[in-house]
PDB file of C-alpha atoms and ligand atoms in Angstrom:
ATOM      1  CA  MET A 572     120.712 147.551 101.234  1.00 92.00           C
ATOM      2  CA  GLU A 573     118.771 145.503 103.769  1.00 94.00           C
ATOM      3  CA  ILE A 574     117.411 142.150 102.585  1.00 97.00           C
ATOM      4  CA  LYS A 575     115.223 141.973 105.677  1.00 97.00           C
ATOM      5  CA  GLY A 576     111.626 142.912 104.939  1.00 98.00           C
ATOM      6  CA  LYS A 577     112.062 142.990 101.134  1.00 98.00           C
ATOM      7  CA  VAL A 578     110.117 141.115  98.464  1.00 98.00           C
ATOM      8  CA  ALA A 579     112.555 139.119  96.329  1.00 98.00           C
ATOM      9  CA  LEU A 580     111.920 137.299  93.055  1.00 98.00           C
ATOM     10  CA  ILE A 581     114.090 134.494  91.720  1.00 98.00           C
ATOM     11  CA  THR A 582     113.658 132.669  88.432  1.00 98.00           C
ATOM     12  CA  GLY A 583     115.173 129.225  87.985  1.00 98.00           C
ATOM     13  CA  ALA A 584     114.259 128.550  91.621  1.00 98.00           C
ATOM     14  CA  GLY A 585     113.251 124.982  90.809  1.00 98.00           C
ATOM     15  CA  SER A 586     116.870 123.871  90.939  1.00 98.00           C
ATOM     16  CA  GLY A 587     120.518 124.575  91.755  1.00 97.00           C
ATOM     17  CA  ILE A 588     121.614 128.163  92.198  1.00 98.00           C
ATOM     18  CA  GLY A 589     118.114 129.712  92.065  1.00 98.00           C
ATOM     19  CA  ASN A 590     116.879 127.447  94.829  1.00 98.00           C
ATOM     20  CA  ALA A 591     119.964 128.125  96.971  1.00 98.00           C
ATOM     21  CA  VAL A 592     119.412 131.886  96.584  1.00 98.00           C
ATOM     22  CA  ALA A 593     115.786 131.500  97.686  1.00 98.00           C
ATOM     23  CA  VAL A 594     116.872 129.573 100.789  1.00 98.00           C
ATOM     24  CA  GLU A 595     119.473 132.236 101.642  1.00 98.00           C
ATOM     25  CA  LEU A 596     117.143 135.197 101.129  1.00 98.00           C
ATOM     26  CA  ALA A 597     114.506 133.594 103.363  1.00 98.00           C
ATOM     27  CA  LYS A 598     117.204 132.950 105.984  1.00 97.00           C
ATOM     28  CA  ARG A 599     118.235 136.608 105.831  1.00 97.00           C
ATOM     29  CA  GLY A 600     114.707 137.804 106.571  1.00 97.00           C
ATOM     30  CA  ALA A 601     113.137 138.618 103.205  1.00 98.00           C
ATOM     31  CA  LYS A 602     109.417 139.319 103.655  1.00 98.00           C
ATOM     32  CA  ALA A 603     108.467 137.202 100.644  1.00 98.00           C
ATOM     33  CA  VAL A 604     110.515 135.057  98.274  1.00 98.00           C
ATOM     34  CA  ILE A 605     108.833 134.590  94.906  1.00 98.00           C
ATOM     35  CA  MET A 606     110.151 131.371  93.348  1.00 98.00           C
ATOM     36  CA  VAL A 607     109.633 130.986  89.591  1.00 99.00           C
ATOM     37  CA  ASP A 608     110.434 127.998  87.393  1.00 98.00           C
ATOM     38  CA  ILE A 609     109.096 125.992  84.465  1.00 98.00           C
ATOM     39  CA  SER A 610     109.501 122.796  86.482  1.00 98.00           C
ATOM     40  CA  ASP A 611     106.923 121.660  89.068  1.00 98.00           C
ATOM     41  CA  GLN A 612     109.865 121.059  91.434  1.00 98.00           C
ATOM     42  CA  VAL A 613     109.541 124.738  92.316  1.00 98.00           C
ATOM     43  CA  GLN A 614     106.487 123.956  94.468  1.00 98.00           C
ATOM     44  CA  ALA A 615     108.373 121.387  96.556  1.00 98.00           C
ATOM     45  CA  ASN A 616     111.337 123.764  96.820  1.00 98.00           C
ATOM     46  CA  ALA A 617     109.088 126.549  98.114  1.00 98.00           C
ATOM     47  CA  ASP A 618     107.583 124.142 100.675  1.00 98.00           C
ATOM     48  CA  ALA A 619     111.104 123.217 101.814  1.00 98.00           C
ATOM     49  CA  VAL A 620     112.106 126.897 102.147  1.00 98.00           C
ATOM     50  CA  ASN A 621     109.027 127.536 104.313  1.00 98.00           C
ATOM     51  CA  GLN A 622     109.760 124.536 106.449  1.00 97.00           C
ATOM     52  CA  GLN A 623     113.394 125.544 106.939  1.00 95.00           C
ATOM     53  CA  ALA A 624     112.494 129.162 107.670  1.00 95.00           C
ATOM     54  CA  ASN A 625     109.655 128.080 109.953  1.00 96.00           C
ATOM     55  CA  ARG A 626     107.343 130.706 108.423  1.00 97.00           C
ATOM     56  CA  GLU A 627     105.380 131.247 105.234  1.00 98.00           C
ATOM     57  CA  VAL A 628     107.835 133.196 103.109  1.00 98.00           C
ATOM     58  CA  ALA A 629     108.244 131.351  99.784  1.00 98.00           C
ATOM     59  CA  TYR A 630     105.597 131.332  97.042  1.00 98.00           C
ATOM     60  CA  SER A 631     106.000 129.282  93.878  1.00 98.00           C
ATOM     61  CA  TYR A 632     104.924 130.184  90.355  1.00 98.00           C
ATOM     62  CA  GLN A 633     105.269 127.625  87.596  1.00 98.00           C
ATOM     63  CA  GLY A 634     105.710 128.843  84.019  1.00 98.00           C
ATOM     64  CA  ASP A 635     108.043 129.752  81.182  1.00 98.00           C
ATOM     65  CA  VAL A 636     110.193 132.827  81.837  1.00 98.00           C
ATOM     66  CA  THR A 637     110.219 133.703  78.129  1.00 98.00           C
ATOM     67  CA  GLU A 638     106.454 134.353  78.169  1.00 98.00           C
ATOM     68  CA  GLU A 639     105.533 137.977  78.693  1.00 98.00           C
ATOM     69  CA  GLU A 640     102.023 137.299  80.024  1.00 98.00           C
ATOM     70  CA  PHE A 641     103.389 134.888  82.625  1.00 98.00           C
ATOM     71  CA  ARG A 642     106.027 137.411  83.710  1.00 99.00           C
ATOM     72  CA  LYS A 643     103.473 140.188  84.144  1.00 98.00           C
ATOM     73  CA  SER A 644     101.041 137.929  85.990  1.00 98.00           C
ATOM     74  CA  VAL A 645     103.728 136.845  88.487  1.00 98.00           C
ATOM     75  CA  PHE A 646     104.638 140.470  89.250  1.00 98.00           C
ATOM     76  CA  ASP A 647     100.939 141.481  89.463  1.00 98.00           C
ATOM     77  CA  ASP A 648     100.128 138.688  91.890  1.00 98.00           C
ATOM     78  CA  ALA A 649     103.257 139.128  94.027  1.00 98.00           C
ATOM     79  CA  GLU A 650     102.732 142.873  94.221  1.00 98.00           C
ATOM     80  CA  ALA A 651      99.054 142.529  95.191  1.00 98.00           C
ATOM     81  CA  LYS A 652      99.883 140.043  97.952  1.00 98.00           C
ATOM     82  CA  HIS A 653     103.214 141.291  99.327  1.00 98.00           C
ATOM     83  CA  GLY A 654     103.994 144.743  97.893  1.00 98.00           C
ATOM     84  CA  LEU A 655     106.575 145.885  95.336  1.00 98.00           C
ATOM     85  CA  VAL A 656     109.272 143.423  94.328  1.00 98.00           C
ATOM     86  CA  SER A 657     112.618 145.111  94.993  1.00 98.00           C
ATOM     87  CA  ILE A 658     115.155 142.292  94.610  1.00 98.00           C
ATOM     88  CA  CYS A 659     115.299 140.403  91.302  1.00 98.00           C
ATOM     89  CA  ILE A 660     117.588 137.483  90.503  1.00 98.00           C
ATOM     90  CA  PRO A 661     116.610 136.109  87.110  1.00 98.00           C
ATOM     91  CA  ALA A 662     118.661 132.906  87.300  1.00 98.00           C
ATOM     92  CA  ALA A 663     116.752 130.532  84.970  1.00 98.00           C
ATOM     93  CA  GLY A 664     119.120 129.323  82.307  1.00 98.00           C
ATOM     94  CA  ILE A 665     119.848 126.517  79.866  1.00 98.00           C
ATOM     95  CA  THR A 666     122.781 125.129  77.911  1.00 97.00           C
ATOM     96  CA  ARG A 667     122.700 123.684  74.390  1.00 97.00           C
ATOM     97  CA  ASP A 668     126.370 122.816  74.049  1.00 96.00           C
ATOM     98  CA  SER A 669     128.033 121.736  70.838  1.00 96.00           C
ATOM     99  CA  LEU A 670     131.077 122.791  68.833  1.00 97.00           C
ATOM    100  CA  SER A 671     130.149 125.661  66.511  1.00 97.00           C
ATOM    101  CA  VAL A 672     131.544 123.904  63.425  1.00 98.00           C
ATOM    102  CA  ARG A 673     131.839 120.119  63.257  1.00 96.00           C
ATOM    103  CA  MET A 674     133.138 118.026  60.389  1.00 96.00           C
ATOM    104  CA  ASP A 675     131.018 115.055  59.363  1.00 94.00           C
ATOM    105  CA  LYS A 676     133.754 112.580  58.465  1.00 95.00           C
ATOM    106  CA  GLU A 677     131.421 110.476  56.287  1.00 95.00           C
ATOM    107  CA  THR A 678     130.066 113.254  54.070  1.00 95.00           C
ATOM    108  CA  GLY A 679     133.071 115.577  54.242  1.00 97.00           C
ATOM    109  CA  LYS A 680     130.672 118.449  54.979  1.00 97.00           C
ATOM    110  CA  ALA A 681     130.960 120.810  57.909  1.00 98.00           C
ATOM    111  CA  LYS A 682     127.924 121.205  60.165  1.00 96.00           C
ATOM    112  CA  ILE A 683     127.193 124.603  61.694  1.00 98.00           C
ATOM    113  CA  TYR A 684     125.609 125.026  65.136  1.00 98.00           C
ATOM    114  CA  ALA A 685     121.811 125.139  64.597  1.00 98.00           C
ATOM    115  CA  VAL A 686     120.441 128.658  64.565  1.00 98.00           C
ATOM    116  CA  GLU A 687     117.215 127.514  66.275  1.00 98.00           C
ATOM    117  CA  LYS A 688     119.252 126.299  69.235  1.00 98.00           C
ATOM    118  CA  PHE A 689     121.129 129.591  69.357  1.00 98.00           C
ATOM    119  CA  GLN A 690     117.864 131.536  69.347  1.00 98.00           C
ATOM    120  CA  LEU A 691     116.394 129.397  72.133  1.00 98.00           C
ATOM    121  CA  VAL A 692     119.428 129.957  74.375  1.00 98.00           C
ATOM    122  CA  VAL A 693     119.316 133.701  73.651  1.00 98.00           C
ATOM    123  CA  ASN A 694     115.614 133.821  74.533  1.00 98.00           C
ATOM    124  CA  VAL A 695     115.999 131.986  77.844  1.00 98.00           C
ATOM    125  CA  ASN A 696     119.432 133.201  79.017  1.00 98.00           C
ATOM    126  CA  LEU A 697     119.637 136.756  77.710  1.00 98.00           C
ATOM    127  CA  ILE A 698     116.280 138.241  76.738  1.00 99.00           C
ATOM    128  CA  ALA A 699     114.211 136.700  79.551  1.00 99.00           C
ATOM    129  CA  PRO A 700     116.471 137.733  82.468  1.00 98.00           C
ATOM    130  CA  THR A 701     116.734 141.222  80.991  1.00 98.00           C
ATOM    131  CA  TYR A 702     112.940 141.575  80.802  1.00 99.00           C
ATOM    132  CA  TRP A 703     112.345 140.174  84.315  1.00 99.00           C
ATOM    133  CA  ALA A 704     114.786 142.815  85.543  1.00 98.00           C
ATOM    134  CA  LEU A 705     113.143 145.560  83.464  1.00 98.00           C
ATOM    135  CA  GLU A 706     109.719 144.507  84.746  1.00 98.00           C
ATOM    136  CA  MET A 707     110.883 145.125  88.322  1.00 98.00           C
ATOM    137  CA  VAL A 708     112.539 148.442  87.480  1.00 98.00           C
ATOM    138  CA  SER A 709     109.444 149.628  85.585  1.00 98.00           C
ATOM    139  CA  ARG A 710     107.173 148.923  88.554  1.00 98.00           C
ATOM    140  CA  ILE A 711     109.503 150.753  90.937  1.00 98.00           C
ATOM    141  CA  ALA A 712     109.573 153.671  88.452  1.00 98.00           C
ATOM    142  CA  GLN A 713     105.756 153.749  88.284  1.00 98.00           C
ATOM    143  CA  ASP A 714     105.475 153.630  92.057  1.00 98.00           C
ATOM    144  CA  ARG A 715     107.856 156.565  92.411  1.00 98.00           C
ATOM    145  CA  PHE A 716     105.974 158.527  89.737  1.00 98.00           C
ATOM    146  CA  ALA A 717     102.665 157.924  91.526  1.00 98.00           C
ATOM    147  CA  LYS A 718     104.229 159.277  94.732  1.00 97.00           C
ATOM    148  CA  GLY A 719     105.489 162.373  92.904  1.00 97.00           C
ATOM    149  CA  LEU A 720     109.124 161.299  93.321  1.00 97.00           C
ATOM    150  CA  LYS A 721     111.612 162.249  90.601  1.00 95.00           C
ATOM    151  CA  LYS A 722     115.321 161.411  90.387  1.00 98.00           C
ATOM    152  CA  TRP A 723     116.378 159.140  93.225  1.00 98.00           C
ATOM    153  CA  GLY A 724     118.717 160.572  95.859  1.00 97.00           C
ATOM    154  CA  PRO A 725     120.945 158.760  98.366  1.00 94.00           C
ATOM    155  CA  ASP A 726     118.968 160.112 101.344  1.00 95.00           C
ATOM    156  CA  GLU A 727     116.033 157.945 100.295  1.00 95.00           C
ATOM    157  CA  GLY A 728     117.858 154.629 100.794  1.00 93.00           C
ATOM    158  CA  LEU A 729     118.135 152.199  97.899  1.00 95.00           C
ATOM    159  CA  MET A 730     114.967 151.107  96.133  1.00 96.00           C
ATOM    160  CA  GLY A 731     116.109 147.781  94.736  1.00 97.00           C
ATOM    161  CA  ALA A 732     118.756 145.499  93.264  1.00 98.00           C
ATOM    162  CA  VAL A 733     119.070 143.277  90.220  1.00 98.00           C
ATOM    163  CA  ILE A 734     121.714 140.560  90.151  1.00 98.00           C
ATOM    164  CA  LEU A 735     122.093 138.847  86.786  1.00 98.00           C
ATOM    165  CA  ILE A 736     123.784 135.455  86.609  1.00 98.00           C
ATOM    166  CA  GLY A 737     126.691 135.412  84.196  1.00 98.00           C
ATOM    167  CA  SER A 738     129.251 132.630  83.950  1.00 98.00           C
ATOM    168  CA  VAL A 739     132.961 132.009  83.546  1.00 96.00           C
ATOM    169  CA  SER A 740     131.907 131.013  80.016  1.00 95.00           C
ATOM    170  CA  SER A 741     131.245 134.694  79.248  1.00 95.00           C
ATOM    171  CA  GLN A 742     135.014 134.753  78.595  1.00 93.00           C
ATOM    172  CA  GLY A 743     134.613 131.984  76.012  1.00 93.00           C
ATOM    173  CA  ASN A 744     134.476 128.233  76.418  1.00 92.00           C
ATOM    174  CA  LYS A 745     134.778 125.487  73.824  1.00 92.00           C
ATOM    175  CA  GLY A 746     131.404 123.998  72.874  1.00 94.00           C
ATOM    176  CA  GLN A 747     129.442 126.906  74.334  1.00 96.00           C
ATOM    177  CA  ILE A 748     129.036 129.351  71.450  1.00 98.00           C
ATOM    178  CA  SER A 749     125.416 130.256  72.296  1.00 98.00           C
ATOM    179  CA  TYR A 750     125.708 130.035  76.084  1.00 98.00           C
ATOM    180  CA  ALA A 751     128.886 132.160  76.157  1.00 98.00           C
ATOM    181  CA  ALA A 752     127.260 134.762  73.898  1.00 98.00           C
ATOM    182  CA  THR A 753     124.285 135.106  76.246  1.00 98.00           C
ATOM    183  CA  LYS A 754     126.412 135.338  79.370  1.00 98.00           C
ATOM    184  CA  SER A 755     128.681 138.028  77.937  1.00 97.00           C
ATOM    185  CA  GLY A 756     125.533 139.724  76.623  1.00 98.00           C
ATOM    186  CA  LEU A 757     124.338 140.063  80.209  1.00 98.00           C
ATOM    187  CA  GLU A 758     127.463 142.090  80.986  1.00 97.00           C
ATOM    188  CA  GLY A 759     126.313 144.680  78.446  1.00 97.00           C
ATOM    189  CA  VAL A 760     122.792 144.616  79.885  1.00 98.00           C
ATOM    190  CA  ALA A 761     124.071 145.145  83.421  1.00 97.00           C
ATOM    191  CA  SER A 762     126.490 147.911  82.560  1.00 96.00           C
ATOM    192  CA  THR A 763     123.679 149.785  80.786  1.00 97.00           C
ATOM    193  CA  LEU A 764     120.980 149.077  83.354  1.00 97.00           C
ATOM    194  CA  MET A 765     123.240 150.099  86.228  1.00 96.00           C
ATOM    195  CA  LYS A 766     123.514 153.543  84.624  1.00 96.00           C
ATOM    196  CA  GLU A 767     119.797 153.848  83.852  1.00 98.00           C
ATOM    197  CA  ALA A 768     118.066 152.192  86.801  1.00 98.00           C
ATOM    198  CA  ILE A 769     119.870 154.178  89.499  1.00 97.00           C
ATOM    199  CA  PHE A 770     117.623 157.068  88.386  1.00 98.00           C
ATOM    200  CA  TYR A 771     114.951 155.101  90.264  1.00 98.00           C
ATOM    201  CA  GLY A 772     117.326 153.934  93.015  1.00 98.00           C
ATOM    202  CA  VAL A 773     117.901 150.420  91.639  1.00 98.00           C
ATOM    203  CA  ARG A 774     121.406 148.890  91.459  1.00 97.00           C
ATOM    204  CA  CYS A 775     122.391 146.232  88.978  1.00 97.00           C
ATOM    205  CA  GLY A 776     125.305 143.806  88.784  1.00 96.00           C
ATOM    206  CA  VAL A 777     126.438 140.469  87.400  1.00 97.00           C
ATOM    207  CA  LEU A 778     127.653 137.532  89.445  1.00 98.00           C
ATOM    208  CA  HIS A 779     129.761 135.113  87.403  1.00 98.00           C
ATOM    209  CA  PRO A 780     129.744 131.644  88.990  1.00 98.00           C
ATOM    210  CA  GLY A 781     132.385 129.113  88.173  1.00 96.00           C
ATOM    211  CA  PHE A 782     131.415 125.460  87.812  1.00 96.00           C
ATOM    212  CA  THR A 783     128.855 124.858  90.536  1.00 97.00           C
ATOM    213  CA  ASP A 784     127.450 121.582  91.767  1.00 97.00           C
ATOM    214  CA  THR A 785     123.970 121.707  90.186  1.00 97.00           C
ATOM    215  CA  PRO A 786     122.075 119.486  87.735  1.00 95.00           C
ATOM    216  CA  MET A 787     123.271 121.722  84.870  1.00 94.00           C
ATOM    217  CA  VAL A 788     126.889 120.822  85.575  1.00 95.00           C
ATOM    218  CA  ARG A 789     126.279 117.289  86.798  1.00 95.00           C
ATOM    219  CA  ALA A 790     124.761 116.598  83.362  1.00 94.00           C
ATOM    220  CA  LEU A 791     128.309 116.854  81.968  1.00 92.00           C
ATOM    221  CA  GLY A 792     129.156 113.581  83.712  1.00 95.00           C
ATOM    222  CA  LYS A 793     131.602 112.748  86.509  1.00 95.00           C
ATOM    223  CA  GLU A 794     134.415 111.805  84.153  1.00 96.00           C
ATOM    224  CA  TYR A 795     134.197 115.049  82.155  1.00 93.00           C
ATOM    225  CA  ILE A 796     134.120 117.119  85.348  1.00 95.00           C
ATOM    226  CA  GLU A 797     137.174 115.367  86.781  1.00 95.00           C
ATOM    227  CA  LYS A 798     139.138 115.540  83.540  1.00 94.00           C
ATOM    228  CA  TYR A 799     138.246 118.948  82.121  1.00 90.00           C
ATOM    229  CA  ILE A 800     136.954 121.102  84.963  1.00 93.00           C
ATOM    230  CA  LEU A 801     138.473 120.327  88.339  1.00 94.00           C
ATOM    231  CA  PRO A 802     142.133 120.559  87.169  1.00 92.00           C
ATOM    232  CA  ASP A 803     141.442 124.170  86.082  1.00 91.00           C
ATOM    233  CA  THR A 804     140.114 125.296  89.454  1.00 91.00           C
ATOM    234  CA  GLN A 805     142.094 126.255  92.538  1.00 91.00           C
ATOM    235  CA  LEU A 806     139.655 124.620  94.934  1.00 92.00           C
ATOM    236  CA  GLY A 807     139.836 121.257  93.177  1.00 92.00           C
ATOM    237  CA  ARG A 808     136.093 120.765  93.674  1.00 95.00           C
ATOM    238  CA  LEU A 809     132.851 122.122  92.290  1.00 97.00           C
ATOM    239  CA  ILE A 810     131.532 125.269  93.962  1.00 97.00           C
ATOM    240  CA  ARG A 811     128.570 124.716  96.270  1.00 98.00           C
ATOM    241  CA  PRO A 812     125.312 126.489  95.270  1.00 98.00           C
ATOM    242  CA  GLU A 813     125.225 127.972  98.801  1.00 98.00           C
ATOM    243  CA  GLU A 814     128.562 129.696  98.138  1.00 98.00           C
ATOM    244  CA  ILE A 815     127.101 131.350  95.044  1.00 98.00           C
ATOM    245  CA  ALA A 816     123.951 132.308  96.975  1.00 98.00           C
ATOM    246  CA  ASP A 817     126.134 133.923  99.646  1.00 98.00           C
ATOM    247  CA  ALA A 818     128.004 135.942  96.988  1.00 98.00           C
ATOM    248  CA  ILE A 819     124.698 137.084  95.472  1.00 98.00           C
ATOM    249  CA  CYS A 820     123.421 138.228  98.878  1.00 98.00           C
ATOM    250  CA  PHE A 821     126.699 140.102  99.390  1.00 97.00           C
ATOM    251  CA  MET A 822     126.131 141.918  96.085  1.00 97.00           C
ATOM    252  CA  ILE A 823     122.574 142.792  97.080  1.00 97.00           C
ATOM    253  CA  SER A 824     123.339 144.012 100.560  1.00 96.00           C
ATOM    254  CA  ASN A 825     126.627 145.858 100.006  1.00 95.00           C
ATOM    255  CA  SER A 826     125.606 148.947  98.052  1.00 92.00           C
ATOM    256  CA  ALA A 827     129.188 149.846  97.169  1.00 91.00           C
ATOM    257  CA  ILE A 828     129.386 146.798  94.920  1.00 88.00           C
ATOM    258  CA  THR A 829     128.677 147.573  91.286  1.00 83.00           C
ATOM    259  CA  GLY A 830     129.559 145.835  88.078  1.00 89.00           C
ATOM    260  CA  GLU A 831     130.754 142.267  88.064  1.00 94.00           C
ATOM    261  CA  LEU A 832     131.830 139.807  90.708  1.00 95.00           C
ATOM    262  CA  TRP A 833     133.570 136.515  89.958  1.00 96.00           C
ATOM    263  CA  ALA A 834     132.925 133.515  92.181  1.00 96.00           C
ATOM    264  CA  ASP A 835     134.840 131.077  90.015  1.00 94.00           C
ATOM    265  CA  ALA A 836     137.191 129.115  92.286  1.00 92.00           C
ATOM    266  CA  GLY A 837     140.108 130.323  90.174  1.00 89.00           C
ATOM    267  CA  TRP A 838     138.874 128.907  86.870  1.00 89.00           C
ATOM    268  CA  HIS A 839     141.645 129.346  84.294  1.00 84.00           C
ATOM    269  CA  PRO A 840     141.134 126.903  81.434  1.00 81.00           C
ATOM    270  CA  ASN A 841     143.754 126.411  78.759  1.00 77.00           C
ATOM    271  CA  ALA A 842     142.935 127.811  75.325  1.00 72.00           C
TER     272      ALA A 842
HETATM  273  P1  NAD B1511     119.897 124.216  86.854  1.00 60.34           P
HETATM  274  O1  NAD B1511     119.732 123.522  85.553  1.00 60.34           O
HETATM  275  O2  NAD B1511     120.117 123.434  88.080  1.00 60.34           O
HETATM  276  O3  NAD B1511     118.672 125.209  87.103  1.00 60.34           O
HETATM  277  C1  NAD B1511     118.145 126.024  86.086  1.00 60.34           C
HETATM  278  C2  NAD B1511     116.656 126.150  86.320  1.00 60.34           C
HETATM  279  O4  NAD B1511     116.124 127.013  85.301  1.00 60.34           O
HETATM  280  C3  NAD B1511     115.900 124.818  86.209  1.00 60.34           C
HETATM  281  O5  NAD B1511     115.124 124.605  87.362  1.00 60.34           O
HETATM  282  C4  NAD B1511     115.029 124.984  84.977  1.00 60.34           C
HETATM  283  O6  NAD B1511     113.783 124.332  85.061  1.00 60.34           O
HETATM  284  C5  NAD B1511     114.860 126.504  84.924  1.00 60.34           C
HETATM  285  N1  NAD B1511     114.479 126.951  83.593  1.00 60.34           N
HETATM  286  C6  NAD B1511     115.113 126.664  82.438  1.00 60.34           C
HETATM  287  N2  NAD B1511     114.443 127.201  81.404  1.00 60.34           N
HETATM  288  C7  NAD B1511     113.355 127.853  81.925  1.00 60.34           C
HETATM  289  C8  NAD B1511     112.286 128.578  81.381  1.00 60.34           C
HETATM  290  N3  NAD B1511     112.175 128.787  80.064  1.00 60.34           N
HETATM  291  N4  NAD B1511     111.368 129.101  82.226  1.00 60.34           N
HETATM  292  C9  NAD B1511     111.454 128.897  83.562  1.00 60.34           C
HETATM  293  N5  NAD B1511     112.439 128.204  84.135  1.00 60.34           N
HETATM  294  C10 NAD B1511     113.389 127.683  83.326  1.00 60.34           C
HETATM  295  O7  NAD B1511     121.100 125.229  86.625  1.00 60.34           O
HETATM  296  P2  NAD B1511     121.967 126.086  87.650  1.00 60.34           P
HETATM  297  O8  NAD B1511     123.318 125.569  87.575  1.00 60.34           O
HETATM  298  O9  NAD B1511     121.292 126.252  88.946  1.00 60.34           O
HETATM  299  O10 NAD B1511     121.961 127.471  86.866  1.00 60.34           O
HETATM  300  C11 NAD B1511     121.308 128.635  87.330  1.00 60.34           C
HETATM  301  C12 NAD B1511     121.907 129.821  86.594  1.00 60.34           C
HETATM  302  O11 NAD B1511     123.301 129.894  86.903  1.00 60.34           O
HETATM  303  C13 NAD B1511     121.825 129.716  85.076  1.00 60.34           C
HETATM  304  O12 NAD B1511     121.586 130.991  84.542  1.00 60.34           O
HETATM  305  C14 NAD B1511     123.188 129.225  84.679  1.00 60.34           C
HETATM  306  O13 NAD B1511     123.521 129.594  83.374  1.00 60.34           O
HETATM  307  C15 NAD B1511     124.033 129.942  85.704  1.00 60.34           C
HETATM  308  N6  NAD B1511     125.352 129.350  85.914  1.00 60.34           N
HETATM  309  C16 NAD B1511     125.493 128.086  86.409  1.00 60.34           C
HETATM  310  C17 NAD B1511     126.759 127.588  86.618  1.00 60.34           C
HETATM  311  C18 NAD B1511     127.001 126.220  87.164  1.00 60.34           C
HETATM  312  O14 NAD B1511     128.169 125.810  87.194  1.00 60.34           O
HETATM  313  N7  NAD B1511     126.005 125.492  87.629  1.00 60.34           N
HETATM  314  C19 NAD B1511     127.882 128.357  86.302  1.00 60.34           C
HETATM  315  C20 NAD B1511     127.698 129.615  85.799  1.00 60.34           C
HETATM  316  C21 NAD B1511     126.434 130.113  85.617  1.00 60.34           C
END
């Protein structure tokens, strides 16, 4: 599937991987790159993408991806200005790391991971990306219906692609009970959506990054990274966001790729 000429939407584009994907899609000739984030950094990032691309291609939208009204308004506006969105990378994500059961040595009581935290991580990392993807698929479905088109056929060329952002933590990682649950949850979403959305000509897959050099990982601290992460990677360094962006573009543009792709620098942590 050609990236050139397409309208792409990325959430979490105010930082790290989302921003790197926006840069790469603009470089590869996307017609418009819709950059969504809760942080006002997304505006500056969009300006930088335009400057680098030497054309007006990136448009920023600031808001919370868990809000339905915001999601619909972004799609409405993007569609009115640039046409149907056909590439969706819902990359916004958060961590709320803590061991699932911790002993309080003073009271002798065990503390369980707070359910409110779990629900927040599920809302941002699992439900929101799913609904941003479904929003795109639903609009492509409506467009096809309006044109009298039924089941998609290969002669038409592909209509769109969704790449969800998983994680090596989807295989389990100490201290990441909620995060790991959401990332493995996305595997179930993708394997269902890839079967359903192809009816409308939309492919769906999951890219699982290993530890990538972004604020999310840098927040762990240099010492933690050197002691607990780098020894379990083959590269011996954090992955660059541009390397993840390249893998995502590969998944979008090579239509034979389905399912899951691991870009994890050989991450094999001990149990
Ligand atoms: P990051 O913290 O640098 O960027 C995440 C962005 O998401 C931030 O700009 C933040 O403002 C935005 N965001 C968070 N909650 C939001 C909300 N409710 N509404 C709108 N925007 C919101 O992190 P990153 O490393 O670039 O991560 C991007 C994605 O990649 C995430 O889904 C993350 O889980 C995944 N991932 C990252 C790594 C890594 O090593 N960095 C590894 C595997 C997976």
